[in-house]
Short mmCIF file of C-alpha atoms and ligand atoms in Angstrom, two decimals:
data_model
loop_
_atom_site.label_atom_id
_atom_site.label_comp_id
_atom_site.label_asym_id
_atom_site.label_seq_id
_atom_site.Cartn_x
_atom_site.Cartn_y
_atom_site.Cartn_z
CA UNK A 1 7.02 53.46 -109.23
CA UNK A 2 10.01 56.07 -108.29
CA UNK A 3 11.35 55.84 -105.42
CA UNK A 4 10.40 59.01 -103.07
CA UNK A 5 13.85 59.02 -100.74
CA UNK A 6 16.47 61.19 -101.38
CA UNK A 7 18.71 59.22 -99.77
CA UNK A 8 20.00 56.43 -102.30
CA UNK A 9 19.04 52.65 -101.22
CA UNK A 10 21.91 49.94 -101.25
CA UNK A 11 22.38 47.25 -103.36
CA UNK A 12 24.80 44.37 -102.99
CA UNK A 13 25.23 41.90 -105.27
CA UNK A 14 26.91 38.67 -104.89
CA UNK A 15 27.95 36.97 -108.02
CA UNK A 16 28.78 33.02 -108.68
CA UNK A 17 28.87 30.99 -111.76
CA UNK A 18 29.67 31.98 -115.38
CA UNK A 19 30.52 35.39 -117.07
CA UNK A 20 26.57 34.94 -118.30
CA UNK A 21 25.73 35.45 -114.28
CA UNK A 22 27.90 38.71 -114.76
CA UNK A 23 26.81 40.33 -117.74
CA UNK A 24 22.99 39.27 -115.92
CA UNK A 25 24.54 40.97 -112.26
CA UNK A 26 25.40 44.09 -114.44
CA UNK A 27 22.31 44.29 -115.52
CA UNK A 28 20.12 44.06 -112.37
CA UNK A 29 22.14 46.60 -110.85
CA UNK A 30 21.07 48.68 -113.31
CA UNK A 31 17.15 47.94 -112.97
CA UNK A 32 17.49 48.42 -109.61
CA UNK A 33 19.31 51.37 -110.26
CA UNK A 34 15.79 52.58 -111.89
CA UNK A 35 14.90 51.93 -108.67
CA UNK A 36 16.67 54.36 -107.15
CA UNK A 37 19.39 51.49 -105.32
CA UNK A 38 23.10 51.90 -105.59
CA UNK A 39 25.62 49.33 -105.41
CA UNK A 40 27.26 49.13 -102.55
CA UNK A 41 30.52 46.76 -101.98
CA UNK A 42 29.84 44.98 -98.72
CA UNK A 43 26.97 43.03 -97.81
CA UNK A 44 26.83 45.08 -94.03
CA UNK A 45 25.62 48.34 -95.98
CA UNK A 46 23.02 47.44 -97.86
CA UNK A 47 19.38 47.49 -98.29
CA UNK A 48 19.29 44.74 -100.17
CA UNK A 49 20.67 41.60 -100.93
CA UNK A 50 21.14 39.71 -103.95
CA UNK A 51 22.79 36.55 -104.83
CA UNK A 52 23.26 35.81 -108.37
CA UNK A 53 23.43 32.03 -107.89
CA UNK A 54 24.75 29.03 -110.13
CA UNK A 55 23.48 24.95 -110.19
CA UNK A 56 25.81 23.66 -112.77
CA UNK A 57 28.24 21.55 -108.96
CA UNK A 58 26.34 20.65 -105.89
CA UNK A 59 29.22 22.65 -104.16
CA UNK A 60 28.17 25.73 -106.36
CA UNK A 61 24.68 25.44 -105.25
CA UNK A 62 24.75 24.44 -101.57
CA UNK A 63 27.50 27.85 -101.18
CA UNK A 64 24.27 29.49 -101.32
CA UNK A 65 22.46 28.21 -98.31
CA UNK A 66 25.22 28.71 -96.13
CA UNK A 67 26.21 32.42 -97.41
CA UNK A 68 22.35 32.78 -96.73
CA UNK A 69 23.22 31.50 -93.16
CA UNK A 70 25.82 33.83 -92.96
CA UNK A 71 23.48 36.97 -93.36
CA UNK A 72 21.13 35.93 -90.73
CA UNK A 73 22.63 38.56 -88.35
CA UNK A 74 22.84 41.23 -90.91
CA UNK A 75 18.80 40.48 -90.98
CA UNK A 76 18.45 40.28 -87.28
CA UNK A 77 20.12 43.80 -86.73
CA UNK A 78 18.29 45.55 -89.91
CA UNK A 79 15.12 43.73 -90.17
CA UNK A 80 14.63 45.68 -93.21
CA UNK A 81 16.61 44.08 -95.31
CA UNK A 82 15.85 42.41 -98.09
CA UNK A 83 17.44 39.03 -99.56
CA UNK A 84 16.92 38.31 -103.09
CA UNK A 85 18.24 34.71 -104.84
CA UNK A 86 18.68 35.41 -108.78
CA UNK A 87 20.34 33.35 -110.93
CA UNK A 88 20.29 28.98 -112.17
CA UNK A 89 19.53 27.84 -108.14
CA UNK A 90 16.95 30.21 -108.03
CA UNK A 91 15.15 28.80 -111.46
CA UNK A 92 16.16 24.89 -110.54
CA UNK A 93 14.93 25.55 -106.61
CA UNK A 94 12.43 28.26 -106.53
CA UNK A 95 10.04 28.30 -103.60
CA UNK A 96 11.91 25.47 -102.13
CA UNK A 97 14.46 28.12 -101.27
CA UNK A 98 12.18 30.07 -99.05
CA UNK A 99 11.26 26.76 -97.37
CA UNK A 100 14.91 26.24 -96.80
CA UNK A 101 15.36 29.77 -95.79
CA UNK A 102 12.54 31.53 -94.62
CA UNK A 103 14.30 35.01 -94.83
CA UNK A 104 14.62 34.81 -98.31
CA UNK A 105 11.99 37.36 -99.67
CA UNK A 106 12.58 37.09 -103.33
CA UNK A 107 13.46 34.68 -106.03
CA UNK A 108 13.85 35.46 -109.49
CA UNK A 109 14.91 33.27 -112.08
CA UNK A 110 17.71 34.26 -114.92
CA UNK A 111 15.16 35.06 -117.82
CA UNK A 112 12.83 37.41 -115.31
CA UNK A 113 15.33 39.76 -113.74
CA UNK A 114 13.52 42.46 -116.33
CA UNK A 115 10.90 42.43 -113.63
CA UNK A 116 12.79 43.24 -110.68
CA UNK A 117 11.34 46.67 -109.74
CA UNK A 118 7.45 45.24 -109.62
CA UNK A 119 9.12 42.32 -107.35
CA UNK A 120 11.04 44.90 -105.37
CA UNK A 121 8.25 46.92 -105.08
CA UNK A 122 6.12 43.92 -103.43
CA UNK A 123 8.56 43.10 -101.11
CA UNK A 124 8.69 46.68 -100.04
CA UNK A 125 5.11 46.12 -98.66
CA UNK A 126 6.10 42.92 -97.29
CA UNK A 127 5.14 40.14 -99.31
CA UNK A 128 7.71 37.51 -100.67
CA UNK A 129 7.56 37.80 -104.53
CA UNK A 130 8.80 34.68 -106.71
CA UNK A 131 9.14 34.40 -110.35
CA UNK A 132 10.73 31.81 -112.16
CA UNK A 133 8.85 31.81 -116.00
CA UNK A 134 10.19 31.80 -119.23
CA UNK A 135 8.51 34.74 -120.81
CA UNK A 136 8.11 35.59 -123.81
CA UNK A 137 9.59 39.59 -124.03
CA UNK A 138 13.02 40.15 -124.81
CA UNK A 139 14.17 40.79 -121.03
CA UNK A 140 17.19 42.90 -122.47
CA UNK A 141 14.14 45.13 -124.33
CA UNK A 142 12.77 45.69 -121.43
CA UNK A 143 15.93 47.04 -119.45
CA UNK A 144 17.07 49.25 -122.69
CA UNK A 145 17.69 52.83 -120.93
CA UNK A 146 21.18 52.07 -120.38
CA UNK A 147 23.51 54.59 -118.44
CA UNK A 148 26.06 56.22 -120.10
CA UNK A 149 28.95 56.45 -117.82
CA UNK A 150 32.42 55.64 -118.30
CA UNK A 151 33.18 51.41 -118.36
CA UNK A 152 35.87 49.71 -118.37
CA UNK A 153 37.99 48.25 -121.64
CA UNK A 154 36.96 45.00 -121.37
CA UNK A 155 32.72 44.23 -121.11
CA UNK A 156 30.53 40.84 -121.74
CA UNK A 157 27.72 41.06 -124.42
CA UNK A 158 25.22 38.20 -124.01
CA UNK A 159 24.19 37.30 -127.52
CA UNK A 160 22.53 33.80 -127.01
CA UNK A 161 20.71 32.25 -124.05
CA UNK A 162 19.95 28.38 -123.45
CA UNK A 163 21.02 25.34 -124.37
CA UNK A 164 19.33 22.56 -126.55
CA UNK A 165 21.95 19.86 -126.35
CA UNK A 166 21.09 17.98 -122.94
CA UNK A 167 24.40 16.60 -121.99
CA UNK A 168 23.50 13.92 -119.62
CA UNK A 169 25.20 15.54 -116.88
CA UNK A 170 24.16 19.13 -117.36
CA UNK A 171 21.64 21.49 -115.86
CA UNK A 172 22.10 24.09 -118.26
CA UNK A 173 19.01 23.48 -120.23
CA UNK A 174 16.68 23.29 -117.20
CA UNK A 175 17.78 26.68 -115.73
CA UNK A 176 18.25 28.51 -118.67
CA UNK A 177 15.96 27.25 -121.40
CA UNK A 178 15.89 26.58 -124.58
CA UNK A 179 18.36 27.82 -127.03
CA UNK A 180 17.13 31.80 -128.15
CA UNK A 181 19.51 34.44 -129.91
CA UNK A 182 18.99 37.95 -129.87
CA UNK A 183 18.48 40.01 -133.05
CA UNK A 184 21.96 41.27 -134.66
CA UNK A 185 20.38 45.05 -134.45
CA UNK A 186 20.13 45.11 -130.91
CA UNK A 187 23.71 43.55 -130.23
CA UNK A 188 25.20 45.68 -132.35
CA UNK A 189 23.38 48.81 -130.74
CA UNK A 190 24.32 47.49 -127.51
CA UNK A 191 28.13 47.17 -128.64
CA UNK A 192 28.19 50.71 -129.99
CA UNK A 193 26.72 51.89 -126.86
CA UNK A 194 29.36 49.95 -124.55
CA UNK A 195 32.36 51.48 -126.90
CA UNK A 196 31.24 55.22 -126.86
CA UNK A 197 31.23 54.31 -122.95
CA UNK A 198 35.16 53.54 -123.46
CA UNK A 199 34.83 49.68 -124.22
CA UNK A 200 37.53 48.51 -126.67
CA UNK A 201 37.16 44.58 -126.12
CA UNK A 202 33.94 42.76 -126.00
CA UNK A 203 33.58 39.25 -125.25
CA UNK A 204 30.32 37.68 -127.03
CA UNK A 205 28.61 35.48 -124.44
CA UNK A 206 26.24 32.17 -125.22
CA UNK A 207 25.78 28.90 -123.09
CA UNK A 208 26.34 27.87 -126.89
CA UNK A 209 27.44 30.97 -128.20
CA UNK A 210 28.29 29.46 -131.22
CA UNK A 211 24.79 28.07 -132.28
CA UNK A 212 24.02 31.86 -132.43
CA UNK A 213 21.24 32.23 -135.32
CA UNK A 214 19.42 35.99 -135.19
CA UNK A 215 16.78 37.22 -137.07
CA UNK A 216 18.15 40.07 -138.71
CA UNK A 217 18.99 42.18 -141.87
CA UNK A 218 18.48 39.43 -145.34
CA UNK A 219 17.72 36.53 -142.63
CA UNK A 220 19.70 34.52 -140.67
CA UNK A 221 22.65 35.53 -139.08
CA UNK A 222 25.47 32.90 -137.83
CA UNK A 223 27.85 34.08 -135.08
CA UNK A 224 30.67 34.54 -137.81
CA UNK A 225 28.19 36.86 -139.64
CA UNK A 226 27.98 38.65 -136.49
CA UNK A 227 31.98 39.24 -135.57
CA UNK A 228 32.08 40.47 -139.17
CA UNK A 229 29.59 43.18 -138.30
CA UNK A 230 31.19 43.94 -134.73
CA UNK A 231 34.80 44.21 -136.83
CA UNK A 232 33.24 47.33 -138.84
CA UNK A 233 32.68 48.79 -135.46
CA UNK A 234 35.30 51.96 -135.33
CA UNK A 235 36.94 51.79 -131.29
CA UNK A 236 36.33 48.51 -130.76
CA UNK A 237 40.03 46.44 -131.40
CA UNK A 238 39.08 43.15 -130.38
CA UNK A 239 35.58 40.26 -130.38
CA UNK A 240 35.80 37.18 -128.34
CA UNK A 241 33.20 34.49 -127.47
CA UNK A 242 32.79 32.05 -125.41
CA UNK A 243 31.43 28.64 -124.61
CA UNK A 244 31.04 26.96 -127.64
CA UNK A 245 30.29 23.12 -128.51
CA UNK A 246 32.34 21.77 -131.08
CA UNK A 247 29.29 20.44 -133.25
CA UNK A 248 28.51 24.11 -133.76
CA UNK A 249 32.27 25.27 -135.25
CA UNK A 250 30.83 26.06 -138.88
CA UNK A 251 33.03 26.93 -141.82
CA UNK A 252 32.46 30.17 -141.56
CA UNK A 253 33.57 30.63 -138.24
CA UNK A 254 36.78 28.84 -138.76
CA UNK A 255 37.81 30.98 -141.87
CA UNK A 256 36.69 33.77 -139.45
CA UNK A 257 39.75 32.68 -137.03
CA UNK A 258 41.87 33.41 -140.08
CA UNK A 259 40.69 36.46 -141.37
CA UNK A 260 38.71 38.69 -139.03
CA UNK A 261 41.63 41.12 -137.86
CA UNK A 262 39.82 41.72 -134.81
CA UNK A 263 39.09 38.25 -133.80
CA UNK A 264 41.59 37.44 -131.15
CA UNK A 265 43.61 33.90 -130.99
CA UNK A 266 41.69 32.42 -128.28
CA UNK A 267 38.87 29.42 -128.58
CA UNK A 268 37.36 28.17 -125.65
CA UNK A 269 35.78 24.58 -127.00
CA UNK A 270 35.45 22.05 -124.25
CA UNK A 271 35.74 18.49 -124.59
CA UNK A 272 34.99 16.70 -121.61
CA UNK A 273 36.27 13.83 -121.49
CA UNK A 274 38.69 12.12 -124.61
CA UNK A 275 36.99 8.42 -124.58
CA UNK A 276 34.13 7.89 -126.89
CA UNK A 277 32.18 5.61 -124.69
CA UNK A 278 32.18 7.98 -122.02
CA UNK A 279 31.57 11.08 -124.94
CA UNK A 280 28.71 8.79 -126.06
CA UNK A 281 27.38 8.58 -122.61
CA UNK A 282 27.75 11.82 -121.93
CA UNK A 283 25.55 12.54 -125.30
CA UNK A 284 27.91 15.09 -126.55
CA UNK A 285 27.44 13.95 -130.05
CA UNK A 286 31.00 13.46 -131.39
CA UNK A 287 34.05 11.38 -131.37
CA UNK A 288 37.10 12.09 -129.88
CA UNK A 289 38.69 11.68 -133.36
CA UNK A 290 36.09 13.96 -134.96
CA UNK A 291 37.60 16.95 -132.15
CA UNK A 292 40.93 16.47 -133.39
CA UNK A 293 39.92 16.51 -136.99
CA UNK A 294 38.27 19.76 -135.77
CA UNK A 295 40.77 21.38 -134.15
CA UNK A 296 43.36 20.79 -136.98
CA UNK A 297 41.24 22.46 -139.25
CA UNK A 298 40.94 25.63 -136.65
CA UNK A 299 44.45 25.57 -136.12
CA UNK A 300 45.21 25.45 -139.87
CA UNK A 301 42.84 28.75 -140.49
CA UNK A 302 44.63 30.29 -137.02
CA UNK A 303 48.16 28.66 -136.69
CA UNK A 304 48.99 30.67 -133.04
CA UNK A 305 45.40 30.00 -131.69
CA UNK A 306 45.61 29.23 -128.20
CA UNK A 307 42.87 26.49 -127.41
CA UNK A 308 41.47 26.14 -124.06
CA UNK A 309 38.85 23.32 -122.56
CA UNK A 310 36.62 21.81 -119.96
CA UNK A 311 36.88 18.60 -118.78
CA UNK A 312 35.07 16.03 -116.50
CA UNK A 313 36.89 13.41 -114.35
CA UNK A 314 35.09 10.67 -112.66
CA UNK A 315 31.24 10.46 -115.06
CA UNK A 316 29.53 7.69 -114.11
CA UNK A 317 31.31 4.55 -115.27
CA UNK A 318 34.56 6.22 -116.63
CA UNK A 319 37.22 3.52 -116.09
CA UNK A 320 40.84 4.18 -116.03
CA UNK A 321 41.26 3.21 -119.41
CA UNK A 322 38.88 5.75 -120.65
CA UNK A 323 40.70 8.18 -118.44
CA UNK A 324 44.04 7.11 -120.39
CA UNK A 325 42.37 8.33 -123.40
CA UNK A 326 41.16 11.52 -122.10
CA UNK A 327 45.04 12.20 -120.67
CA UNK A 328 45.96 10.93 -124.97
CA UNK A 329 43.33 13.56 -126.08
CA UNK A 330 45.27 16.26 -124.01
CA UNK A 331 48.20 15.36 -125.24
CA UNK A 332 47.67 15.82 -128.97
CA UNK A 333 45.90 19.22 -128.26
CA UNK A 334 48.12 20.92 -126.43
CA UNK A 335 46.35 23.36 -124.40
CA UNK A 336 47.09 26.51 -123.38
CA UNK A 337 44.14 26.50 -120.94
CA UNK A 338 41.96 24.10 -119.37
CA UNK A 339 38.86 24.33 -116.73
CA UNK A 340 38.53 20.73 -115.15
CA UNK A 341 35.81 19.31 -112.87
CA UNK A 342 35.43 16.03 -110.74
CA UNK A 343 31.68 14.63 -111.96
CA UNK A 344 29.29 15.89 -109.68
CA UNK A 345 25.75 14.33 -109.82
CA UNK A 346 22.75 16.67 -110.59
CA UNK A 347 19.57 15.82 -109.64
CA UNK A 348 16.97 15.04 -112.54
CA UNK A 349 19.73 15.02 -115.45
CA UNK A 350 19.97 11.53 -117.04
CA UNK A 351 23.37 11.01 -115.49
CA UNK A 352 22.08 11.18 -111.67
CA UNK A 353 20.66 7.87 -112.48
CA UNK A 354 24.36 6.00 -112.96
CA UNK A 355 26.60 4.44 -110.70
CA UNK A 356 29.15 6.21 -109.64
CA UNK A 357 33.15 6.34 -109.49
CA UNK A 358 34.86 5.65 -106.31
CA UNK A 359 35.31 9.56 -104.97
CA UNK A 360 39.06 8.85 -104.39
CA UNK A 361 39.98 7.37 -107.71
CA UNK A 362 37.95 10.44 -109.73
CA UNK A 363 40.05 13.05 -106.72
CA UNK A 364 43.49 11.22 -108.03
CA UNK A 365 42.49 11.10 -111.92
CA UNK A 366 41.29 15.48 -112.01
CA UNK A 367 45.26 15.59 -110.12
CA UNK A 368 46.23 13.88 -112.72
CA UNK A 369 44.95 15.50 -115.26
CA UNK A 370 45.74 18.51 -113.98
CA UNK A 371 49.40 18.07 -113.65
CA UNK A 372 49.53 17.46 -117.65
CA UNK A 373 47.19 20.51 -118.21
CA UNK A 374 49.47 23.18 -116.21
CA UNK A 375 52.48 21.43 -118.09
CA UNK A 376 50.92 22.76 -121.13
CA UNK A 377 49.47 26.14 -120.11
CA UNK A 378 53.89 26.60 -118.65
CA UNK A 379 54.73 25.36 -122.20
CA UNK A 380 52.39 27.68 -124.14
CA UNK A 381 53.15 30.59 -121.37
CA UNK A 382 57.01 30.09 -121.88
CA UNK A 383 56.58 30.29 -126.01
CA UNK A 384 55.77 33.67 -125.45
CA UNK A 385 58.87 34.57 -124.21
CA UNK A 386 60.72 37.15 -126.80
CA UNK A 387 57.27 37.89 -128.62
CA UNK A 388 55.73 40.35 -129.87
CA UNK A 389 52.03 40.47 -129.06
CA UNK A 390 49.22 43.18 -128.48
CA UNK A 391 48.04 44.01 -124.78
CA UNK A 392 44.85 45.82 -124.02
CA UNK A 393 45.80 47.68 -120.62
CA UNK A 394 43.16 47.55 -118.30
CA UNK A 395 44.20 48.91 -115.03
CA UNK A 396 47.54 49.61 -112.68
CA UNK A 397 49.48 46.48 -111.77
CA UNK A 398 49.54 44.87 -108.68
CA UNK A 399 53.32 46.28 -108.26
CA UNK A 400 54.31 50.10 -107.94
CA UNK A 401 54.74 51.71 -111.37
CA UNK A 402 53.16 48.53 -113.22
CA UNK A 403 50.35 48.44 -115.63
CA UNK A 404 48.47 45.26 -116.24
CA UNK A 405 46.77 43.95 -118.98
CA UNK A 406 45.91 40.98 -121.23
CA UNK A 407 47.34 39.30 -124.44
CA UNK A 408 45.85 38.45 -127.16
CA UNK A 409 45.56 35.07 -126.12
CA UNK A 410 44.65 36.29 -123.00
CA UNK A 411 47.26 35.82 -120.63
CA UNK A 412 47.90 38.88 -118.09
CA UNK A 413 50.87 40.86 -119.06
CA UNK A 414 52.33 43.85 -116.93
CA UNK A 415 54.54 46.26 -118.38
CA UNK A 416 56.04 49.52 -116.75
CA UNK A 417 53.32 52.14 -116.98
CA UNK A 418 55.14 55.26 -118.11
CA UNK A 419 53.01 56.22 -120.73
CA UNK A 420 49.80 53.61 -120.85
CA UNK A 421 46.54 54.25 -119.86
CA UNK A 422 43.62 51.90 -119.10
CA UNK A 423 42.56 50.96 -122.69
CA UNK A 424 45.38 51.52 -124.74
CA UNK A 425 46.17 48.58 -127.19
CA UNK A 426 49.87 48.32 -127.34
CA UNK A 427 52.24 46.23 -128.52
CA UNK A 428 54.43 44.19 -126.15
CA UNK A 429 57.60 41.86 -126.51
CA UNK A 430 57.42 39.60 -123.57
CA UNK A 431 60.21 39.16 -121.72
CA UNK A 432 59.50 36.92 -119.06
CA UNK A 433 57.04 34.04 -118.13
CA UNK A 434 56.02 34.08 -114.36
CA UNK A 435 53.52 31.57 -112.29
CA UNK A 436 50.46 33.19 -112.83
CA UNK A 437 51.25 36.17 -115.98
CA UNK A 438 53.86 37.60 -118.15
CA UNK A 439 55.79 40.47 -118.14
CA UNK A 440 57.42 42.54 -121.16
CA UNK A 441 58.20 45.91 -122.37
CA UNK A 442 56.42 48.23 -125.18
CA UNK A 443 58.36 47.82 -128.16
N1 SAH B 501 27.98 25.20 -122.55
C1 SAH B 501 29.27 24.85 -122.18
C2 SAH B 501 29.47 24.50 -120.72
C3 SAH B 501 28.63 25.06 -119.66
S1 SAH B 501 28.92 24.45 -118.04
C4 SAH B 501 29.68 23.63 -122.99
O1 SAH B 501 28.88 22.91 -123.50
O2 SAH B 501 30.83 23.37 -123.06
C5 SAH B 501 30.64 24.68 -117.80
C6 SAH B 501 31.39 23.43 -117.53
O3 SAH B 501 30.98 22.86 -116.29
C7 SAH B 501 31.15 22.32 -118.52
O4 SAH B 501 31.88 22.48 -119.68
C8 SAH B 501 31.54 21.08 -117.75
O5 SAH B 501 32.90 20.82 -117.88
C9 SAH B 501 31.24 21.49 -116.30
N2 SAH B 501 30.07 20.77 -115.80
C10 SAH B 501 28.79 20.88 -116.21
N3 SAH B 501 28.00 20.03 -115.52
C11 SAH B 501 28.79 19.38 -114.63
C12 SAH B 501 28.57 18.37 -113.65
N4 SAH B 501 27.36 17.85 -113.44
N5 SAH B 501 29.63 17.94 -112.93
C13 SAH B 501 30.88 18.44 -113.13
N6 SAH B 501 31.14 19.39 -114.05
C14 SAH B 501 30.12 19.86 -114.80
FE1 SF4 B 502 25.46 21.90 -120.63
FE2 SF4 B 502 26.07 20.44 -122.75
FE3 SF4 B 502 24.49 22.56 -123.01
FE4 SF4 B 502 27.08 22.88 -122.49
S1 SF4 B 502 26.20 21.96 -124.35
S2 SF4 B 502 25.38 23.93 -121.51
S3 SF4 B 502 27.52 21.15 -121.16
S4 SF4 B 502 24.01 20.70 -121.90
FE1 F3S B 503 26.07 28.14 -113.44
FE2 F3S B 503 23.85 28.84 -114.60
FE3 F3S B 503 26.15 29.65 -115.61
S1 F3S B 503 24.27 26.89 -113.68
S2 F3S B 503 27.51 27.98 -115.07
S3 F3S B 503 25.32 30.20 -113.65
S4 F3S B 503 24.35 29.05 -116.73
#
C-alpha cells in the first residue's frame, strides 16, 4: 500500500466545527501522511481535498456545498484531484452528498477516518469510496505510529466521543454516536508522547467530556481520576477540558477545580437557555436553579474560576418572558465567556417538529443577549488589570518585539519578548485590558 512516487502528494485540509473536528483533521493528515501526502496550505496545490465538515447550524452545513462549488475549477483544470467530505455532514448526509455533488469522490464519516488509506487507495483507481459505520476498533488504535516532530505548546487530546443525552435540538448524537471513552492507558501514552514532542498544555476533548468513564487500572476511571493522572505527568503545566453538561459535574471533579495545581481556572458548562420550560423542552435535564446551585458550589472549590457558556436564542416556543429569564440567569453568573446561537432547526431532531419564533424577534433577543454577555467578558477582562497570572507563550505577537500567549483563564496576553520563547510558562502582571486581549509585563 506505499506509495511508489518520490515526489510527495498534497493534502489540504479544510477544517469547520469544534476543536473535536481538529484534533480528528490532525489526525487524518497524519494517515494520509502514511500515505505518502503532505499538507499543503492552499487548496490550488493539492492532490487532494478534504473538508472536515460540521451539522450542528444549517449555515455550518450548507458552507459545504458551496466551498464544494467553489473547487469546481480547481477540478476542471487538474482532473486528478480528489475531493474528500470527512467530518458530522459527511455521517448525517453520506451518499446524498455525491448526489448533490457529483465530484465528490469520497465520504468518510468521523468514527472511520482510520480507514482513509484503503479509501484513498480506491479512489486512486477511480471509484468513489463511502464509509459512514460505527465500527467497532478503536480508530485512534489503528492510527498509533505517531510522528515525532516538534508541536506546538498547546495540543487537543480527544478522550471521549458521542453523546447520549439527545437534546431536542441537537445532532450530536446522530453524527457522532453513542457516548464511548477511551482507556486511561492510551490517553496517558498519547499525552506523554505529545509532551516529549514539546507540548506543555493539553486540552482534554469530549462532546461530553465530562461523562468520561475508561476502563482502566482498578476499574473505572472518572475524568477527575484522569486530570489527577495527567498532573503526575513531568513537562506538562497545565489540563483543560471541554464541553461538559452540567448533570455530569461530579464531586470529584469540583474538588478537582480546587486542588489539582495543574487544572487551570477555566469551565466551559453551557446552559442554553435560563427558563425551565424552555430547559424542559429542550430535554436538558435540569433547572435553571439547579445550575446556579451548581455553579456556586464550583465557584466555592475555585473562587477565580472563569465560567464560560453556550446559549440558544429563539427554540421553538421561547417567549420573551422566558428570554427575560435567560438574560436573569446571565446575570447571576457572570460570565467571562459566552458562545451564543440563534435556534436553527435540524432535520430529524425532536425540535424540527415545533413551531417556530418569528426570525426577527430571535435576531433582536441573541443582540440582546449579547450586549449583556460582552459587558461581562469587559468586566472579567478589566479585573485582570494589576494581576498577577501565569501565561503559556505560544508564538510572536502580532506587533514587532511582542510575544503572545494565553492566561490561565485563557485570555490572550502579549508581553515584550526579550527573553520568552514559545512554551515558556511565565508569570505576568497585566497591565492593560484591550478589545480583544491583554497586555502586561513579566514580573
Ligand atoms: N456537547 C455540548 C455542545 C455541543 S454543540 C453541550 O452539551 O453543551 C455546541 C453548541 O452548539 C451547543 O452548546 C449549542 O449551544 C449549539 N447548538 C447545538 N445545536 C444547535 C441548534 N440546532 N441550533 C442552534 N445552536 C445549536
Ligand atoms: Fe448535543 Fe446535548 Fe449532547 Fe451537547 S449534550 S452534544 S447539546 S445532545
Ligand atoms: Fe459540528 Fe460535529 Fe463538532 S456537528 S460541533 S463538528 S461534533
Amino acid at each position: 500500500m506505499t506509495d511508489q512516487s518520490t515526489d510527495p502528494k498534497k493534502l489540504f485540509i479544510r477544517t469547520y466545527g469544534c476543536q473535536m473536528n481538529v484534533y480528528d483533521s490532525e489526525r487524518m493528515a497524519e494517515a494520509m501522511g502514511g500515505q505518502g501526502y503532505v499538507e499543503v496550505g492552499s487548496p490550488d496545490e493539492a492532490d487532494m481535498i478534504l473538508l472536515n465538515t460540521c451539522h450542528i447550524r444549517e449555515k455550518a452545513a450548507e458552507k459545504v456545498y458551496s466551498e464544494l462549488g467553489r473547487f469546481k475549477d480547481l477540478k476542471d483544470a487538474k482532473p486528478d484531484l480528489k475531493i474528500g467530505v470527512a467530518g458530522c455532514v459527511a455521517q448525517a448526509e453520506g451518499e446524498e452528498i455525491m448526489r448533490r455533488q457529483p465530484m465528490v469522490d469520497l465520504v468518510v464519516g468521523p468514527q472511520t477516518y482510520h480507514r482513509l488509506p484503503e479509501m484513498v487507495e480506491k479512489v486512486g483507481r477511480g471509484e468513489k469510496a463511502l464509509d459512514t459505520d460505527f465500527p467497532l476498533e478503536d480508530k485512534f488504535e489503528v492510527l498509533k505510529n505517531r510522528p515525532t516532530a516538534k508541536r506546538a505548546p498547546t495540543a487537543f487530546l480527544t478522550v471521549q466521543e458521542g453523546c447520549d443525552k439527545f437534546c431536542a435540538f441537537c445532532v450530536v448524537p446522530y453524527t457522532r454516536g453513542a457516548e464511548v471513552s477511551r482507556p486511561p492507558e492510551r490517553i496517558l501514552r498519547e499525552a506523554r508522547e505529545l509532551v516529549e514532542r514539546g507540548v506543555r498544555e493539553i486540552t482534554l476533548l469530549g462532546q461530553n467530556v465530562n461523562a468520561y468513564h475508561g476502563a482502566g487500572d482498578g476499574g473505572d476511571w472518572s475524568l477527575a481520576r484522569l486530570i489527577w493522572a495527567l498532573n503526575d505527568i513531568d513537562g506538562l503545566e497545565r489540563i483543560r477540558f471541554t464541553t461538559s453538561h452540567p448533570n455530569d459535574m461530579s464531586d470529584d471533579l469540583i474538588a478537582a477545580h480546587g486542588e489539582c495545581a495543574k487544572l487551570m481556572p477555566y469551565l466551559h458548562l453551557p446552559v442554553q437557555s435560563g427558563s425551565d420550560r424552555i430547559l424542559k423542552r429542550m430535554n436538558r435535564k435540569h433547572t435553571a436553579e439547579e445550575y446556579l446551585r451548581l455553579i456556586e458550589r464550583i465557584r466555592a472549590a475555585r473562587p477565580d474560576i472563569l465560567i464560560s457558556g453556550d446559549f440558544i436564542v429563539g427554540f421553538p416556543e421561547e417567549t420573551d418572558r422566558d428570554f427575560e429569564d435567560t438574560l436573569d440567569l446571565i446575570r447571576a453568573v457572570n460570565y467571562g465567556q459566552a458562545f451564543s446561537f440563534k435556534y436553527s432547526s435540524r432535520p430529524g431532531t425532536p425540535a424540527a417538529e415545533r413551531p417556530l419564533v418569528d426570525e426577527a424577534e430571535a435576531s433582536d433577543r441573541l443582540h440582546r443577549l449579547q450586549a449583556l454577555i460582552n459587558e461581562q467578558a469587559r468586566g472579567v477582562m478589566d479585573g485582570m488589570v494589576g494581576r498577577e497570572i501565569g501565561v503559556l507563550f505560544e508564538k510572536p505577537g502580532r506587533m514587532e518585539g511582542q510575544m503572545a500567549g494565553k492566561s490561565d483563564y485563557l485570555h490572550a496576553v502579549h508581553v515584550k519578548a526579550e527573553g520568552i520563547a514559545p512554551g515558556d510558562l511565565r508569570r505576568v502582571r497585566i497591565t492593560e485590558a484591550g478589545p480583544n486581549s491583554l497586555a502586561g509585563a513579566l514580573v
